[in-house]
Amino acid sequence: MVQFSVVNPGDLEQWNEISFSSPDCSIFHSSNWANVLTDTYGYRPRCMVMRNDSVVTALMPMMEISSPITKRRGVSLPFSDYCEPIVANRVLFPQMMKEIVDYASNRGWKYVEFRGGARFLEKENHFTRYWGHRLQLGAGFERVLSGLRDSTRRNIRRAEREGVKTEILTSLDAIGQFYRLHCGTRKRLGVPPQPWIFFRNIHKHLINTEYGFVILATFEDEIVAGAVFFHFGRNAIYKYGVSRKSYQSLRANNLIIWKAIKWYLDNGYKSLSFGRTDIQNEGLRQFKKGWGTDEYPMKYYRYDVERCKFLSETDRRQGTRFTGLLRMMPIPVLRMAGRLVYRHIG
């Protein structure tokens, strides 16, 4: 008998084991990531589960975001690059979708957002899209090495020749050093940084439980770049990258990524995602393609509960961009803005 339920992953001991069983699993499916979002922003886990008798046949992690500014809605998942539905059989998805919409209506959600699920929703409008890039690691070191663009190899060698050193770290102090660079990088991009508590919870729930690490690059005893990587099952993601602009010619970020790739190869992982890239960011797109990645469109879907339809890109309201103004603000002001704003954005 098919049963539908809404659960908190933290209350289900087998949640991570169930997620592990799918080749589509990512760190964003884990109860650990749910704990990061809940402890940081107070979001309510509303993970959708279908069972046939006692066997889980489908699950979709979701968070309820309730804000006086952006209203109440369900997102799968906030601050996550992607979160594919885990479904044993594609014929189950329409039934799960119906249950989710009914639940959303009863909870008064404005909309439901899916960050993934294109193979189930190919006939529906997508709300926004990005480029996704994934490096296949299963073929081994030589295949990965041969897939690197010549310029990527040169940049790795340059960083090595200049004397850049990289180290894989898991301490809270290392996350703190990364965060200082994160604030500076976000200021340069004209974007508020995530609050420090977000990264502190990343350390507590992910890095401290061996689901991730930070790599810092140093040059003449100064930290010049860093990156945070997560892994779950046999899949990994390059989630955050930062650098000092005055040292970018050293190509330290290239050496960081190469160190991570070799670590994941040595530890039997099958893929490394480079996350999402804005469609218009051609420079970042080319950088990620230079690693021999597979490129694919990453689509998000937004279902309007009241109007009973999937919204299209034409339904998006293009807000005014304040990038230039934010670049001029001091970092303490930007950090305050991040603390105030991000929990409403989700």
Steps between C-alpha positions, in 0.01 A plus 500: 500500500642840395525754783608865491653678798685819586802452724798674656813316378649539845219285640562214255814303587520336157462824302862523385514127426189526284645799316831319450319229304431735206767590242342848494570566867694809602594671823179700462297183559666436835353562842827682575426771241144527634648566844722776358198680352280448806758611755605803294172637369229326702349336191268206563595170335202369303646201319255305287514121520302229322501142626367180352429298811817577701732559204583860406436540126535877464627793699543871447678719756318829550503797734214725600606864496269736683577869461290816537690635198511206258198310639476130580620248242672167455844473341700192406744622623606850615865593434544175308627487144280204416289235672373225272189309610593145597235279343522122454264507202413805290131408500497585871593864444154627392351347813766659718447832323129488575568429868749789518255745339222392738731546797615839369141614462411390854808680639424820308820494296528764229696265278714186494847522348688199364873535436519201273264238363530589131461137394158495666396854409629529142157601372459778759626860493824562686525811715872559472805318368874481544789305357606195697842338468600156625835325480480123462765337719417134445730461198808569713789743527638476146162564340438800726848638430457463124170690518654816641521797266859609422445833676376319812816289512716807454326676787554201731869490409530875548364482854742218580792686344421819695513303824132496593427239768162335562369308798180307571363608839201422720539730800265781598799734487551411133134580431550832676796582278295402196214722620720808517587450133135424426394842631758676286409301190128568544571872541695497174206332326248741653318228700450478879686209663313218664497547881784345699255269681425335162863395460528409865206262451661366182799408712284349775269291282707427189873545537515373857305190392735427207265623226730776383818699540658834423816547293708810564779622272793696640773705338792621709305410816194703397164339420412605146211270402269232634215267413240289680409155368219266610451129428225246558466149363745493209427854381678823594449870436729803486266731693683822587817661367678818612821685421695820554483708184859622533626141481276365224788490253645212705207279391470357852135402443606268219741322731229471768256334260769266369586391856131429566464303177795279591361444852162394363665272244711337771191444717280339235249775425324484165422868433587856600241769433616855439159634607287741306604786274287797393411474132656839427829428682698379199837539673411267788336260256819470295709459817289201607500347151879517509506215752350252255156519656172394344279807453122483536209742553398520865133593526294616796121465502252707697141383545251776586262335747215751462510508119570126470774536241874501450636850452723585206804726476272776373321493837816602684517850637839647429597698806735796501862396543700679768836342417686829459368639829582180689857505373548837670369384839743400777510129583334536847199664333487225235515233770207663678308510171567129450372417848180696440425406139597141426245327722224673299650406161556127543 
